[in-house]
mmCIF file of C-alpha atoms in Angstrom:
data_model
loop_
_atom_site.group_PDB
_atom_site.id
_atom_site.type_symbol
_atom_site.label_atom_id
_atom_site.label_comp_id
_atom_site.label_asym_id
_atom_site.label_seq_id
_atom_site.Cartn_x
_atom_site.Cartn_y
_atom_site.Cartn_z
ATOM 1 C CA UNK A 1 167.351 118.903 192.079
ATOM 2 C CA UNK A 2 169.574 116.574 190.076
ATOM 3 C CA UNK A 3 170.422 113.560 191.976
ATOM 4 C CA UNK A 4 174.005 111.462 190.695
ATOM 5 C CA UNK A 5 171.885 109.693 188.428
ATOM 6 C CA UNK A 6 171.624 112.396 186.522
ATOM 7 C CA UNK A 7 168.236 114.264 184.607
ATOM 8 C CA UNK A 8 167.964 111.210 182.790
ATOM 9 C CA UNK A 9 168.841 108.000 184.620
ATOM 10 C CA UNK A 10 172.327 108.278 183.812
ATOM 11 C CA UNK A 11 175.340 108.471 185.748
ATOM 12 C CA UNK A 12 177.721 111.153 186.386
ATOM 13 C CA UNK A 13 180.269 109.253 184.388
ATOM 14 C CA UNK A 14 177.903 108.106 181.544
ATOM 15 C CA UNK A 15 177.544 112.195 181.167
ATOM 16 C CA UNK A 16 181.306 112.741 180.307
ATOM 17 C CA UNK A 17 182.018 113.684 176.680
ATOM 18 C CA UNK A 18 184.095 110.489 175.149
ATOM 19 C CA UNK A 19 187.537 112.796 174.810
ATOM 20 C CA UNK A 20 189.724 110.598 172.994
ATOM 21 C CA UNK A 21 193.041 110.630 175.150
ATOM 22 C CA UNK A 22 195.595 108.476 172.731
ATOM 23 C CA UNK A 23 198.943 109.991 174.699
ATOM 24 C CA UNK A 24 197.182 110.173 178.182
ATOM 25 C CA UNK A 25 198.012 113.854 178.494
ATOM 26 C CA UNK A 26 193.963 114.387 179.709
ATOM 27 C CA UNK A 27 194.577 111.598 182.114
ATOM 28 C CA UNK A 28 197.447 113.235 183.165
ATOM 29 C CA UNK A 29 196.267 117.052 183.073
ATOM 30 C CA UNK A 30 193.649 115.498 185.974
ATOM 31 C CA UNK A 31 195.766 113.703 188.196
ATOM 32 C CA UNK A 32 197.445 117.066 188.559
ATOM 33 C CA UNK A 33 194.928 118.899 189.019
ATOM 34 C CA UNK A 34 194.205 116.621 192.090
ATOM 35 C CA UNK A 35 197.609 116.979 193.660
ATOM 36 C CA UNK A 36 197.380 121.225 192.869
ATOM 37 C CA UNK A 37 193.305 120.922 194.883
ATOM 38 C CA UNK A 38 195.269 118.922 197.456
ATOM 39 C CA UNK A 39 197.956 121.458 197.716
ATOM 40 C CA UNK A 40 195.252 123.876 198.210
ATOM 41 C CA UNK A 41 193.378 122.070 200.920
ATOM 42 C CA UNK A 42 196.726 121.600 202.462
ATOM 43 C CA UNK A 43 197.139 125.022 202.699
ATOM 44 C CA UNK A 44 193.736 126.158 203.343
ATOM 45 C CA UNK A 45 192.670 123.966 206.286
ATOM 46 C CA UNK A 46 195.929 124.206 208.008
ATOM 47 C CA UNK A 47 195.539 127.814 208.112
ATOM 48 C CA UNK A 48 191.937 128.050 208.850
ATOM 49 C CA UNK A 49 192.167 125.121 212.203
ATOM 50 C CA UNK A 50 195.063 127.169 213.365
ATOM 51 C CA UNK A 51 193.416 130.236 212.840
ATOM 52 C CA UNK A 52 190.482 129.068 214.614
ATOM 53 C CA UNK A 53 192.681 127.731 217.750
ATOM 54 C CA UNK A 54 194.913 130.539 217.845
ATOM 55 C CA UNK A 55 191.978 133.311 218.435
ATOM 56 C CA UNK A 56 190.061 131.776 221.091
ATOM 57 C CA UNK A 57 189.865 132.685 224.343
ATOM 58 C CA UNK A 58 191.440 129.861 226.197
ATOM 59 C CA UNK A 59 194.926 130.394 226.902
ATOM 60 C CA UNK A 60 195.135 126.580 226.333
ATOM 61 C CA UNK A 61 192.784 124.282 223.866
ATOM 62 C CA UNK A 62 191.051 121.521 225.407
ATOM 63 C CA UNK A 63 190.013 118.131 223.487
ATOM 64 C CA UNK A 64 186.985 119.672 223.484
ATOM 65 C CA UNK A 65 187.780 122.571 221.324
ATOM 66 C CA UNK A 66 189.865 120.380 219.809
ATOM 67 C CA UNK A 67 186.792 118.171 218.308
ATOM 68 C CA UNK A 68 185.201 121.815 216.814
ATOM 69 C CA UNK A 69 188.518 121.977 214.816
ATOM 70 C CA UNK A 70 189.146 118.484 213.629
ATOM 71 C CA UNK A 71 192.168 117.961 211.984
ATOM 72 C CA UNK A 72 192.417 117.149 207.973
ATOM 73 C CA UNK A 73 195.115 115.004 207.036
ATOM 74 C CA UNK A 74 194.960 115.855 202.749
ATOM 75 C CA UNK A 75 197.388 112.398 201.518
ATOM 76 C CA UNK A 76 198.602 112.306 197.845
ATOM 77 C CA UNK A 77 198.786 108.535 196.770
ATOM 78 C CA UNK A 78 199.011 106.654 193.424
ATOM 79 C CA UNK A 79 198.416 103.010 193.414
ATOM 80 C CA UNK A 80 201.136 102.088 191.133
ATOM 81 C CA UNK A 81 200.400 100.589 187.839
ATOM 82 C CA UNK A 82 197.079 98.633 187.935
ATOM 83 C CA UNK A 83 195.631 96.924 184.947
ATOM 84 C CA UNK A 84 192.159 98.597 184.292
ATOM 85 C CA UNK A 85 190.340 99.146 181.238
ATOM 86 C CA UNK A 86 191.972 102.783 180.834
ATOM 87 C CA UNK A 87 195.331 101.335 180.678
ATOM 88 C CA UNK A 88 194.209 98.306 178.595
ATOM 89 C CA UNK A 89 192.554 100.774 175.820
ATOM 90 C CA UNK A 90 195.513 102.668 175.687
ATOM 91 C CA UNK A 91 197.928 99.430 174.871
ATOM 92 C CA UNK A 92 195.336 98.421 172.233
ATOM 93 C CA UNK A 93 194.063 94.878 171.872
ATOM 94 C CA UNK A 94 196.891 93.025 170.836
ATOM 95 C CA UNK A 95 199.425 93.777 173.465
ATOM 96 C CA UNK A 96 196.613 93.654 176.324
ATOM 97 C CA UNK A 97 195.924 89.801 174.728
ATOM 98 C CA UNK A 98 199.577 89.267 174.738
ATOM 99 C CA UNK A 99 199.766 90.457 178.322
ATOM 100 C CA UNK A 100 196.843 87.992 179.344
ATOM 101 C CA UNK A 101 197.535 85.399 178.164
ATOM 102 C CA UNK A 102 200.819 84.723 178.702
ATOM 103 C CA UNK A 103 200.216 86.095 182.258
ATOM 104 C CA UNK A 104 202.455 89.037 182.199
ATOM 105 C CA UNK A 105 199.703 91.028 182.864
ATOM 106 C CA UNK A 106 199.541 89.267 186.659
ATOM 107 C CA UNK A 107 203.385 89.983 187.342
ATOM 108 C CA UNK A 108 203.571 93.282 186.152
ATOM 109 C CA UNK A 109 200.523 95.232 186.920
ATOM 110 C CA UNK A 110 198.138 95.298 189.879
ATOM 111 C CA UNK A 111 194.531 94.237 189.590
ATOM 112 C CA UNK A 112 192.427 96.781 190.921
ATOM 113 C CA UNK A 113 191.482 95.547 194.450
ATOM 114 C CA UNK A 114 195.572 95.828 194.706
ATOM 115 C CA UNK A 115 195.933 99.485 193.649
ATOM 116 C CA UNK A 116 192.836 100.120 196.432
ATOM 117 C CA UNK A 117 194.891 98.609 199.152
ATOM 118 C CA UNK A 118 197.847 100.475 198.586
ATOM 119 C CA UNK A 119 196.060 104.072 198.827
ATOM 120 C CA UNK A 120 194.517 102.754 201.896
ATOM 121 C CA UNK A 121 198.114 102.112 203.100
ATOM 122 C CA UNK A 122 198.979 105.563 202.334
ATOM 123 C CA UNK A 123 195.892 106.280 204.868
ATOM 124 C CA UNK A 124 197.485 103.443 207.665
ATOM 125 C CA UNK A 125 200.742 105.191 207.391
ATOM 126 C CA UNK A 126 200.009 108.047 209.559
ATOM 127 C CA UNK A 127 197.750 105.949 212.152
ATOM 128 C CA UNK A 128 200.893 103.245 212.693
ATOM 129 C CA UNK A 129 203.570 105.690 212.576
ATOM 130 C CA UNK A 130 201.904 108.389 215.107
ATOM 131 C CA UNK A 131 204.643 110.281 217.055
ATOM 132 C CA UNK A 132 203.484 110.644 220.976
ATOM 133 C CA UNK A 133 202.037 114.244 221.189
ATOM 134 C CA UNK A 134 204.149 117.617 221.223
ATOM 135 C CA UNK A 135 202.814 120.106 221.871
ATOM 136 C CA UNK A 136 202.744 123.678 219.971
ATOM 137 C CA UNK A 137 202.585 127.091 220.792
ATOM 138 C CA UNK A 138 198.938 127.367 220.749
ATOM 139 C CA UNK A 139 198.428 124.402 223.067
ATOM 140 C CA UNK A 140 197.159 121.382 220.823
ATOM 141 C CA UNK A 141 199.466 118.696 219.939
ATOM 142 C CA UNK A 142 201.726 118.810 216.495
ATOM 143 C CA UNK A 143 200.344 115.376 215.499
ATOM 144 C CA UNK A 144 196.413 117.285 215.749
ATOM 145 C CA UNK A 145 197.583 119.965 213.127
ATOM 146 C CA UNK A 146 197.201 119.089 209.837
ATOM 147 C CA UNK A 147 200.652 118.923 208.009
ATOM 148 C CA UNK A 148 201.415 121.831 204.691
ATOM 149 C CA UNK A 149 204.039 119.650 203.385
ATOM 150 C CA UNK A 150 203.285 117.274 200.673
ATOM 151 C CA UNK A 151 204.281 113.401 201.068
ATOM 152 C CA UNK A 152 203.720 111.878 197.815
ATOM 153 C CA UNK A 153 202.724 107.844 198.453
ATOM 154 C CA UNK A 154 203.349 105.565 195.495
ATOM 155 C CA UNK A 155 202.153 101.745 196.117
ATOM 156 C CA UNK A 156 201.519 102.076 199.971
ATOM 157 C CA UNK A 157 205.370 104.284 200.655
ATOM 158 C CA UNK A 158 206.002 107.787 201.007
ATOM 159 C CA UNK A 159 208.581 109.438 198.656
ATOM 160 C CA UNK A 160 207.221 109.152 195.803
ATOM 161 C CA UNK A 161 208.764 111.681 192.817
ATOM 162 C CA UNK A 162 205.815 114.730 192.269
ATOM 163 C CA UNK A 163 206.190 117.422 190.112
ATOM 164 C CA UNK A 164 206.675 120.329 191.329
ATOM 165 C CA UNK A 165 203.951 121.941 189.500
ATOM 166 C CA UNK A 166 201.565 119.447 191.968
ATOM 167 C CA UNK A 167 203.045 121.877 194.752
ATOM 168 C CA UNK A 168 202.492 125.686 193.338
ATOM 169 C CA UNK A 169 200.348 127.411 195.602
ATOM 170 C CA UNK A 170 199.902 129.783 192.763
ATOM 171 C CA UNK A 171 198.952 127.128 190.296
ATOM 172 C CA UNK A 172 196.611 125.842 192.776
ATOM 173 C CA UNK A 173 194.850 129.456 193.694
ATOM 174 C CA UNK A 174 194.239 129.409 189.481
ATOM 175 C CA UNK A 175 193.231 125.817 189.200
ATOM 176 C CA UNK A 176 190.609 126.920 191.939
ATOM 177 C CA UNK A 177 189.652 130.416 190.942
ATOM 178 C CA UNK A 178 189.354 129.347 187.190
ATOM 179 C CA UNK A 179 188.409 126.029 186.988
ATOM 180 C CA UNK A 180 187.224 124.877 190.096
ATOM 181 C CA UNK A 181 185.267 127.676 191.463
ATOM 182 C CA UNK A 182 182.790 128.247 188.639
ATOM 183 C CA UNK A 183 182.025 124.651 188.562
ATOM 184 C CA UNK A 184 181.003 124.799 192.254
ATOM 185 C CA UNK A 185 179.661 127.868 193.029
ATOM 186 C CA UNK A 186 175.985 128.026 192.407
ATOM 187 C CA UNK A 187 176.261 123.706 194.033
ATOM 188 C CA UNK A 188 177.996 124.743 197.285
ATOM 189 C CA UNK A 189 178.333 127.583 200.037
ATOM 190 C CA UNK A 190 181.871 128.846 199.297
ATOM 191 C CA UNK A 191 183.573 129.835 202.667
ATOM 192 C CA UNK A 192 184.530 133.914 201.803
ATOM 193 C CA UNK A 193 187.956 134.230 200.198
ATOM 194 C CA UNK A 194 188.582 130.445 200.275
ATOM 195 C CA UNK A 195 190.928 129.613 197.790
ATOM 196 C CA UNK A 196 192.468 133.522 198.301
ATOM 197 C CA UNK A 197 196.404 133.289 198.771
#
């Protein structure tokens, strides 16, 4: 079995093809991709812990049951602009010089430990902000079911602009049935008719 490292020693990431990427459009083509898989999970998971609640035999669900289902919170976040060696290549040398050393490159982009923080404050968002529990018609509380609706974090704050391509269910059934799926099929047990609209 082939471990991260690879057959030979390398990693994952040393195994990528160098695709040149001059206007960004592959970087781009895979951050949507992302938000379409999240807009699948989104869908997926919500149905599938509600399905699960809704058909078992307790009129109401205890915290208990509610454990079995865990809820999935699937957040779309983008650090903001953060200086790191993709964005430096694609300047070139002379502007990424320019940028360091008169110290632009500090005021207007992040480093990278900055552009962590704020998807982790995409993460806090929900955990500070928690609404006290309503509850819904099968019997677990609104804040335990995972939400279908996309909130789009940029720098740490929801309402960030995404394209609505990022939230076509059927985009995201193709993305999975044709790109996806193939790659993970003979890797993973595929739950039957995930990824079916």
């Amino acid at each position: 079995a082939n471990d991260i490292n690879g057959e030979h020693g390398k990693s994952f990431i040393e195994t990528i093809p160098d695709i040149p990427d001059s206007d960004l459009s592959t970087y781009a083509q895979s951050k949507l991709a992302i938000m379409q898989f999240s807009t699948l999970l989104r869908h997926q998971l919500g149905s599938n812990r509600r399905d699960k609640i809704n058909n078992s035999n307790e009129q109401h669900v205890t915290n208990d049951e509610t454990r079995l289902f865990p809820p999935v919170r699937i957040i779309d976040a983008h650090p903001g602009l953060v200086w790191t060696p993709l964005l430096r290549n694609h300047i070139g040398n002379a502007a990424t010089d320019m940028l360091q050393k008169t110290g632009l490159a500090n005021w207007i982009y992040k480093c990278p430990s900055e552009g962590a923080s704020a998807i982790v404050s995409a993460v806090d968002y929900y955990t500070s902000r928690e609404e006290p529990s309503k509850s819904s018609d099968c019997g677990a509380s609104t804040e335990e079911m995972p939400s279908k609706e996309q909130i789009y974090f940029v720098n740490g704050r929801p309402g960030g602009y995404a394209a609505s391509e990022s939230r076509d269910l059927d985009a995201s059934s193709r993305l999975w049935k044709e790109v996806i799926l193939p790659e993970v099929e003979d890797l993973v047990k595929v739950p039957k008719g995930w990824g079916a609209e």
